[in-house]
Each structure stands twice: as structure tokens, then as C-alpha cells.
Amino acid sequence: MKTSIKTLFAISLFAISINSFSQSFSNASEYLDFVAAEQEEITKKMWRYTKALAHSKNDRNINSKRKALIKTTEQAIEKIEKADGYDGNEYKNQVLKHMRLNESLLKNEYADIVDMKSVAEQSYDLMEAYILAQELADEKMKESQMEYETNFYSFAAKNNINIIESESDLGKKMAISNEVFQHYNKMYLIYFKVYINEVYLMDALNKQDVSAIQQNANALSQSAKDGLEILKTVETYKNDNSIVESTKSAFEFFIDEADNQIPKLVDFLILNEDFETIKTTLEKTPERKRTKDQIDTYNKKVKEVNKGVKTYNSINQNLNSNRQKALNNLNMTNEKFLARHIPND
């Protein structure tokens, strides 16, 4: 006679709750119920971790949920180890293999991802590696889950257990979150590839390195224009083009900054360099040997520099204000996109 059991699969992690005592099982259905019930608990913890990634800016909060998930998984492994298997330990060992892989991913790959995040903003390559590491770790979890489900169905079939197909709400939420993050990460890399050039440009500007400023301004302008072309071809998630539009606005700011505003700042820096040269020459010349032409040239440059300082400061102030608006708009759009598409319950 076949018995029935309802599947409680989730997309990523394997769920576990903890008791301190060993258990034994009188039939295969009872053992599968035990496994499924354990699966549901850890899936809830995984969902809390996923929600924190989507809705929290607090890295400490996110990491604490990862550690809580690790602790639950460690305790689960101990419980499964102590519990008797059914009809030998083959299926029990398959379950433990799945759980230990997830434990390893949480302790190692995901811990490395936390460390990578702190330096990811330094270059496009580091940011790309950070996002790729996330995706690879998620893919390993997904593959492990698929193998677990195959073993689950095989064990059920072997013991004449009828599996009632269903998908838990948590499973659906995890599937949705995976899709949303894939789109979000793709869009963020498109943006970051342009943005990092602005970071380098600001560094050169702070150092007043004219050559580096011009080089990075050209790179920023070209990458932003390339980015606008890329945005024309990207697929939106559920017809939500909010990130595309906000990214487009940021790119348009970068282009105006690089093509129209930075040259004015460079002109002032060159003017100031000329003034410093004239000033140094004049100061090295004894007063009795200074010519009228030297003094007139110096006084003229003083007026030009004083006027240039006002223009320079005004342009910088406007750039800082408009940059902040563009980046705040994009950050807010990203937050709303995740909040809109990833459930928060």
C-alpha cells in the first residue's frame, strides 16, 4: 500500500530544527516526514537571511543572520547524525552530504563574500568578482538542492511513498528572490563599470593631476555613452524599468560632468599652475630687478585666478549637488525595486 507525503522543497537551503535526543522510525514515510519538517525550519532561517540582504543596509544584521543559519545547520547535522536512518544509512548519508555542503558554503564561500564586499568598491574587477562569487555560491546551493530532491524522490519511490507535488510559499519566495537578485546584480555591474571611472576622476581631481583628470574624464565620458547604448538593450524585470531609467539619469550626469564641466575645472588648474610659475619667478627676482612687465603680468594673473576660484568653486558645488541627487535617486530606486519585488513577510 502506498502512503502519501507532501513535498516541502525550497530553492536554496535545507531546513532543520533541533532536538537533543536520538530518534528512530518505524516506517519510511515517518522518516521522510522527519526530514521534511527539518527542512522547513532552516528554509525559514534562509528566508530571513535573504530578506536581510534585500531590505537591510546593516552589514552586521546580515552577517548575524548568516551566523544564526550556520548554528542552526550545525545543530541539525548533529541531530540527523544521532537519529537512526531507515533501511540502512544510504539516504541518511545523502541528506547529511547536502547539509554539510551548505554548512561549508555558509562558513567559507559566504564568509569570503562578506570580506570581498569591503574591497569590492575599489575596482570593477573586484566588484565583478564579488558578484560572481555570490552567484557561484548560490549555484552550488541550487545544485545541491537538486541532488537532494532527486534522492528524496528516489527514496520515496523505493518505499512506495506517493509524493504530493506542491511548492511551499517559502520556496516560491526564494525562487522570486533569486530572479530579482540576478537582474539587480546585472544592472548594478552595468552601472558600476561606469561609476568606477568617476571614482578615479575624483581622485585625480583631488590631487590636481591635470593629465590624470583629462584621461579619466575621457574614460568616464566614453564608458557612460557605451552604458547608455547597453541600457537600450537590457531586458527589464516584469516590465519594471525603474533601475534602467535611474541608471540612465546617472550616466547622463557623468557625460555632462566629463564633457562640459571638468574642462572648465582643468582650465582653472592650468591657469593656477601658470600663476604659481609666475609667482615663483617674481619672488626669486630681487625687487630692484623686477620689471614693469613682470609686475603687470603677475597682477593680471592674480585677478584671473581670483575670478577663476569663484568659477571653480561654483562648478564644484553644482557638481557635488547634482552628483548626490543622481546617486541618491539611483540608490533609492534600487531599494524600492528590491522592496517591490522581494516579499518582506
Short mmCIF file of C-alpha atoms in Angstrom, two decimals:
data_model
loop_
_atom_site.label_atom_id
_atom_site.label_comp_id
_atom_site.label_asym_id
_atom_site.label_seq_id
_atom_site.Cartn_x
_atom_site.Cartn_y
_atom_site.Cartn_z
CA MET A 1 0.00 0.00 0.00
CA LYS A 2 1.31 3.47 -0.91
CA THR A 3 1.39 6.27 1.65
CA SER A 4 1.47 9.94 0.72
CA ILE A 5 3.68 12.80 1.79
CA LYS A 6 3.59 16.45 0.77
CA THR A 7 6.83 17.96 -0.53
CA LEU A 8 8.25 20.93 1.33
CA PHE A 9 11.06 21.84 -1.05
CA ALA A 10 12.65 25.29 -1.03
CA ILE A 11 15.00 26.69 -3.61
CA SER A 12 18.26 27.01 -1.72
CA LEU A 13 18.99 25.76 1.78
CA PHE A 14 17.90 22.63 3.59
CA ALA A 15 15.80 23.32 6.69
CA ILE A 16 16.48 21.90 10.12
CA SER A 17 15.08 22.25 13.65
CA ILE A 18 16.82 20.84 16.67
CA ASN A 19 16.11 18.35 19.41
CA SER A 20 18.79 16.87 21.61
CA PHE A 21 17.56 13.28 21.64
CA SER A 22 18.09 10.46 19.15
CA GLN A 23 15.12 9.25 17.11
CA SER A 24 14.18 6.05 15.37
CA PHE A 25 11.47 5.49 12.77
CA SER A 26 9.01 2.67 12.23
CA ASN A 27 8.50 3.31 8.52
CA ALA A 28 9.92 5.24 5.56
CA SER A 29 7.06 7.74 5.50
CA GLU A 30 7.77 8.69 9.09
CA TYR A 31 11.43 9.27 8.23
CA LEU A 32 10.57 11.46 5.25
CA ASP A 33 8.19 13.46 7.44
CA PHE A 34 11.07 13.97 9.85
CA VAL A 35 13.37 15.16 7.06
CA ALA A 36 10.73 17.44 5.53
CA ALA A 37 9.91 19.03 8.87
CA GLU A 38 13.59 19.72 9.50
CA GLN A 39 13.91 21.20 6.03
CA GLU A 40 11.12 23.70 6.63
CA GLU A 41 12.75 25.26 9.70
CA ILE A 42 16.10 26.04 8.10
CA THR A 43 14.39 27.33 4.98
CA LYS A 44 12.70 29.91 7.21
CA LYS A 45 16.12 30.95 8.50
CA MET A 46 17.43 31.14 4.95
CA TRP A 47 14.49 33.36 4.04
CA ARG A 48 15.29 35.71 6.91
CA TYR A 49 18.86 35.92 5.62
CA THR A 50 17.63 36.61 2.07
CA LYS A 51 15.24 39.30 3.33
CA ALA A 52 18.10 40.97 5.20
CA LEU A 53 20.16 41.05 2.01
CA ALA A 54 17.27 42.66 0.17
CA HIS A 55 15.88 45.04 2.79
CA SER A 56 18.68 45.83 5.24
CA LYS A 57 21.68 48.12 4.83
CA ASN A 58 23.12 46.91 8.12
CA ASP A 59 26.03 44.55 7.32
CA ARG A 60 26.14 43.45 10.96
CA ASN A 61 22.49 42.44 10.82
CA ILE A 62 23.04 40.50 7.61
CA ASN A 63 26.09 38.71 8.96
CA SER A 64 24.34 37.86 12.23
CA LYS A 65 21.61 36.11 10.28
CA ARG A 66 24.23 34.16 8.33
CA LYS A 67 25.83 33.06 11.60
CA ALA A 68 22.44 32.09 13.03
CA LEU A 69 21.86 29.99 9.93
CA ILE A 70 25.24 28.32 10.40
CA LYS A 71 24.43 27.49 14.02
CA THR A 72 21.07 26.00 13.06
CA THR A 73 22.72 23.92 10.35
CA GLU A 74 25.44 22.68 12.72
CA GLN A 75 22.86 21.62 15.27
CA ALA A 76 20.82 19.99 12.51
CA ILE A 77 23.76 17.92 11.34
CA GLU A 78 24.24 16.69 14.89
CA LYS A 79 20.57 15.77 15.17
CA ILE A 80 20.47 13.93 11.83
CA GLU A 81 23.67 12.08 12.74
CA LYS A 82 22.20 10.91 16.04
CA ALA A 83 18.85 9.89 14.56
CA ASP A 84 18.59 6.40 13.08
CA GLY A 85 18.30 6.12 9.35
CA TYR A 86 15.63 3.97 7.76
CA ASP A 87 16.55 0.77 5.94
CA GLY A 88 20.24 1.50 6.37
CA ASN A 89 22.09 4.78 6.19
CA GLU A 90 22.26 5.41 2.45
CA TYR A 91 19.57 8.08 2.36
CA LYS A 92 20.65 9.49 5.72
CA ASN A 93 24.17 9.97 4.35
CA GLN A 94 22.80 11.65 1.23
CA VAL A 95 20.90 14.12 3.41
CA LEU A 96 23.99 14.76 5.54
CA LYS A 97 26.11 15.33 2.42
CA HIS A 98 23.68 18.01 1.31
CA MET A 99 23.64 19.66 4.71
CA ARG A 100 27.41 19.60 5.14
CA LEU A 101 27.89 21.23 1.76
CA ASN A 102 25.53 24.02 2.74
CA GLU A 103 27.34 24.37 6.06
CA SER A 104 30.66 24.64 4.23
CA LEU A 105 29.27 27.23 1.82
CA LEU A 106 27.95 29.35 4.67
CA LYS A 107 31.17 29.13 6.65
CA ASN A 108 33.61 29.56 3.77
CA GLU A 109 32.30 30.91 0.47
CA TYR A 110 29.72 33.21 2.05
CA ALA A 111 32.20 34.35 4.69
CA ASP A 112 34.66 35.19 1.90
CA ILE A 113 31.89 37.08 0.14
CA VAL A 114 31.41 39.22 3.26
CA ASP A 115 35.15 40.01 3.22
CA MET A 116 35.11 40.70 -0.52
CA LYS A 117 32.34 43.25 -0.09
CA SER A 118 34.61 45.55 1.92
CA VAL A 119 37.01 45.98 -1.02
CA ALA A 120 34.64 45.48 -3.96
CA GLU A 121 34.15 49.22 -4.44
CA GLN A 122 37.83 49.70 -5.30
CA SER A 123 37.66 48.44 -8.89
CA TYR A 124 35.33 46.96 -11.46
CA ASP A 125 37.25 43.67 -11.42
CA LEU A 126 36.82 43.37 -7.65
CA MET A 127 33.13 44.21 -7.87
CA GLU A 128 32.63 41.70 -10.68
CA ALA A 129 34.49 39.05 -8.66
CA TYR A 130 32.34 39.83 -5.61
CA ILE A 131 29.08 39.40 -7.52
CA LEU A 132 30.38 36.32 -9.36
CA ALA A 133 31.34 34.73 -6.03
CA GLN A 134 27.78 35.28 -4.80
CA GLU A 135 26.32 33.71 -7.93
CA LEU A 136 28.69 30.72 -7.83
CA ALA A 137 27.88 30.04 -4.18
CA ASP A 138 24.16 30.30 -4.93
CA GLU A 139 24.58 27.94 -7.89
CA LYS A 140 26.35 25.36 -5.71
CA MET A 141 23.47 25.51 -3.25
CA LYS A 142 20.98 25.16 -6.08
CA GLU A 143 22.80 22.12 -7.49
CA SER A 144 22.99 20.54 -4.05
CA GLN A 145 19.27 21.10 -3.60
CA MET A 146 18.53 19.46 -6.94
CA GLU A 147 20.61 16.43 -5.96
CA TYR A 148 18.83 16.30 -2.61
CA GLU A 149 15.43 16.35 -4.30
CA THR A 150 16.48 13.56 -6.67
CA ASN A 151 17.49 11.44 -3.69
CA PHE A 152 14.27 12.39 -1.89
CA TYR A 153 12.10 11.12 -4.76
CA SER A 154 14.24 8.03 -5.21
CA PHE A 155 13.87 7.10 -1.54
CA ALA A 156 10.12 7.72 -1.73
CA ALA A 157 9.73 5.55 -4.84
CA LYS A 158 11.81 2.77 -3.34
CA ASN A 159 9.47 2.69 -0.33
CA ASN A 160 6.20 3.07 -2.26
CA ILE A 161 5.53 6.55 -0.93
CA ASN A 162 3.35 8.79 -3.09
CA ILE A 163 4.70 12.34 -3.21
CA ILE A 164 2.00 15.00 -3.48
CA GLU A 165 3.50 17.73 -5.65
CA SER A 166 3.38 21.20 -4.18
CA GLU A 167 5.64 24.16 -3.65
CA SER A 168 5.79 25.90 -0.32
CA ASP A 169 5.32 29.65 -0.01
CA LEU A 170 8.90 29.88 1.18
CA GLY A 171 10.06 28.01 -1.90
CA LYS A 172 8.21 30.44 -4.16
CA LYS A 173 9.67 33.41 -2.30
CA MET A 174 13.19 32.03 -2.62
CA ALA A 175 12.69 31.45 -6.35
CA ILE A 176 11.46 35.02 -6.77
CA SER A 177 14.36 36.46 -4.77
CA ASN A 178 16.89 34.58 -6.90
CA GLU A 179 15.39 36.04 -10.09
CA VAL A 180 15.25 39.55 -8.63
CA PHE A 181 18.84 39.49 -7.42
CA GLN A 182 20.08 38.19 -10.77
CA HIS A 183 18.50 41.17 -12.53
CA TYR A 184 19.66 43.59 -9.83
CA ASN A 185 23.26 42.35 -9.99
CA LYS A 186 23.30 42.58 -13.78
CA MET A 187 22.08 46.18 -13.66
CA TYR A 188 24.49 47.11 -10.89
CA LEU A 189 27.51 45.86 -12.84
CA ILE A 190 26.44 47.92 -15.87
CA TYR A 191 26.30 50.96 -13.59
CA PHE A 192 29.47 50.23 -11.63
CA LYS A 193 31.58 49.81 -14.78
CA VAL A 194 30.86 53.48 -15.50
CA TYR A 195 30.84 54.73 -11.91
CA ILE A 196 34.33 53.46 -11.09
CA ASN A 197 35.72 55.84 -13.74
CA GLU A 198 34.14 58.72 -11.83
CA VAL A 199 35.81 57.48 -8.65
CA TYR A 200 39.19 57.60 -10.42
CA LEU A 201 38.34 61.03 -11.84
CA MET A 202 37.53 62.42 -8.39
CA ASP A 203 40.80 61.04 -7.05
CA ALA A 204 42.74 62.75 -9.85
CA LEU A 205 40.83 65.99 -9.25
CA ASN A 206 41.65 65.93 -5.54
CA LYS A 207 45.32 65.52 -6.45
CA GLN A 208 45.00 68.29 -9.06
CA ASP A 209 46.72 65.99 -11.56
CA VAL A 210 45.70 67.60 -14.86
CA SER A 211 46.89 64.74 -17.06
CA ALA A 212 45.08 62.12 -14.96
CA ILE A 213 41.96 64.29 -14.79
CA GLN A 214 41.76 64.56 -18.58
CA GLN A 215 42.47 60.85 -19.04
CA ASN A 216 39.82 59.75 -16.54
CA ALA A 217 37.29 62.30 -17.80
CA ASN A 218 37.63 60.84 -21.30
CA ALA A 219 37.25 57.31 -19.90
CA LEU A 220 34.18 58.33 -17.90
CA SER A 221 32.54 60.01 -20.88
CA GLN A 222 33.12 57.07 -23.20
CA SER A 223 32.05 54.42 -20.67
CA ALA A 224 28.86 56.39 -19.85
CA LYS A 225 28.00 56.71 -23.55
CA ASP A 226 28.64 52.98 -24.01
CA GLY A 227 26.48 52.37 -20.95
CA LEU A 228 23.58 54.30 -22.45
CA GLU A 229 23.73 52.06 -25.52
CA ILE A 230 23.74 48.96 -23.32
CA LEU A 231 20.71 50.21 -21.41
CA LYS A 232 18.75 50.32 -24.66
CA THR A 233 19.09 46.53 -24.99
CA VAL A 234 18.65 45.25 -21.42
CA GLU A 235 15.59 43.23 -20.52
CA THR A 236 13.54 44.60 -17.66
CA TYR A 237 12.23 42.52 -14.78
CA LYS A 238 8.43 42.24 -15.01
CA ASN A 239 8.40 45.38 -17.19
CA ASP A 240 9.87 47.40 -14.31
CA ASN A 241 12.30 49.83 -15.96
CA SER A 242 12.87 51.97 -12.86
CA ILE A 243 16.52 50.95 -12.44
CA VAL A 244 17.15 51.44 -16.17
CA GLU A 245 15.78 54.99 -16.03
CA SER A 246 17.68 55.95 -12.87
CA THR A 247 20.90 54.47 -14.25
CA LYS A 248 20.34 56.40 -17.47
CA SER A 249 19.99 59.63 -15.48
CA ALA A 250 23.23 58.90 -13.65
CA PHE A 251 25.05 58.24 -16.94
CA GLU A 252 23.74 61.49 -18.41
CA PHE A 253 25.12 63.34 -15.38
CA PHE A 254 28.51 61.64 -15.82
CA ILE A 255 28.62 62.63 -19.51
CA ASP A 256 27.80 66.28 -18.76
CA GLU A 257 30.35 66.26 -15.95
CA ALA A 258 33.12 64.80 -18.10
CA ASP A 259 32.41 66.66 -21.35
CA ASN A 260 31.26 70.07 -20.13
CA GLN A 261 32.21 70.73 -16.51
CA ILE A 262 35.58 69.05 -15.98
CA PRO A 263 37.24 71.01 -18.86
CA LYS A 264 36.35 74.25 -17.02
CA LEU A 265 37.97 72.91 -13.86
CA VAL A 266 41.04 71.86 -15.85
CA ASP A 267 41.28 75.35 -17.34
CA PHE A 268 41.44 76.82 -13.86
CA LEU A 269 44.06 74.31 -12.70
CA ILE A 270 46.24 75.16 -15.71
CA LEU A 271 45.70 78.87 -15.00
CA ASN A 272 46.69 78.32 -11.39
CA GLU A 273 49.81 76.39 -12.44
CA ASP A 274 50.80 79.31 -14.69
CA PHE A 275 50.19 81.73 -11.83
CA GLU A 276 52.36 79.69 -9.45
CA THR A 277 55.16 79.72 -12.03
CA ILE A 278 54.90 83.48 -12.49
CA LYS A 279 54.73 84.00 -8.73
CA THR A 280 57.77 81.81 -8.09
CA THR A 281 59.77 83.63 -10.75
CA LEU A 282 58.78 87.01 -9.36
CA GLU A 283 59.65 86.02 -5.80
CA LYS A 284 63.08 84.82 -6.90
CA THR A 285 63.73 88.15 -8.62
CA PRO A 286 65.10 90.89 -6.33
CA GLU A 287 62.70 93.82 -6.05
CA ARG A 288 65.09 96.27 -7.70
CA LYS A 289 65.40 93.96 -10.72
CA ARG A 290 61.67 93.31 -11.23
CA THR A 291 60.36 94.75 -14.48
CA LYS A 292 57.06 96.53 -15.02
CA ASP A 293 56.04 93.75 -17.41
CA GLN A 294 56.66 91.10 -14.70
CA ILE A 295 54.60 93.02 -12.17
CA ASP A 296 51.77 93.71 -14.64
CA THR A 297 51.70 90.07 -15.68
CA TYR A 298 51.60 88.96 -12.05
CA ASN A 299 48.78 91.38 -11.14
CA LYS A 300 46.79 90.32 -14.19
CA LYS A 301 47.12 86.66 -13.22
CA VAL A 302 46.05 87.44 -9.65
CA LYS A 303 42.79 88.89 -10.98
CA GLU A 304 42.28 85.94 -13.32
CA VAL A 305 42.94 83.43 -10.53
CA ASN A 306 40.62 85.21 -8.09
CA LYS A 307 37.88 85.15 -10.70
CA GLY A 308 38.71 81.55 -11.58
CA VAL A 309 38.48 80.46 -7.93
CA LYS A 310 34.87 81.62 -7.78
CA THR A 311 34.04 79.81 -11.01
CA TYR A 312 35.89 76.66 -9.87
CA ASN A 313 34.12 76.56 -6.53
CA SER A 314 30.73 77.21 -8.12
CA ILE A 315 31.18 74.40 -10.65
CA ASN A 316 32.39 72.03 -7.93
CA GLN A 317 29.45 72.88 -5.72
CA ASN A 318 26.97 72.28 -8.53
CA LEU A 319 28.67 69.02 -9.49
CA ASN A 320 28.62 67.75 -5.92
CA SER A 321 24.95 68.65 -5.57
CA ASN A 322 23.89 67.10 -8.88
CA ARG A 323 26.03 64.02 -8.30
CA GLN A 324 24.44 63.46 -4.91
CA LYS A 325 20.97 63.82 -6.42
CA ALA A 326 21.76 61.31 -9.19
CA LEU A 327 23.30 58.75 -6.85
CA ASN A 328 20.64 59.17 -4.19
CA ASN A 329 17.98 58.71 -6.84
CA LEU A 330 19.62 55.51 -8.09
CA ASN A 331 20.13 54.15 -4.56
CA MET A 332 16.52 54.87 -3.66
CA THR A 333 15.35 53.28 -6.90
CA ASN A 334 17.40 50.14 -6.16
CA GLU A 335 15.95 49.91 -2.66
CA LYS A 336 12.39 50.35 -3.91
CA PHE A 337 12.98 47.79 -6.68
CA LEU A 338 14.09 45.14 -4.18
CA ALA A 339 11.33 46.04 -1.74
CA ARG A 340 8.74 45.93 -4.51
CA HIS A 341 9.72 42.54 -5.93
CA ILE A 342 11.10 40.62 -2.94
CA PRO A 343 8.42 39.83 -0.33
CA ASN A 344 9.05 41.21 3.15
CA ASP A 345 6.79 38.90 5.16
#
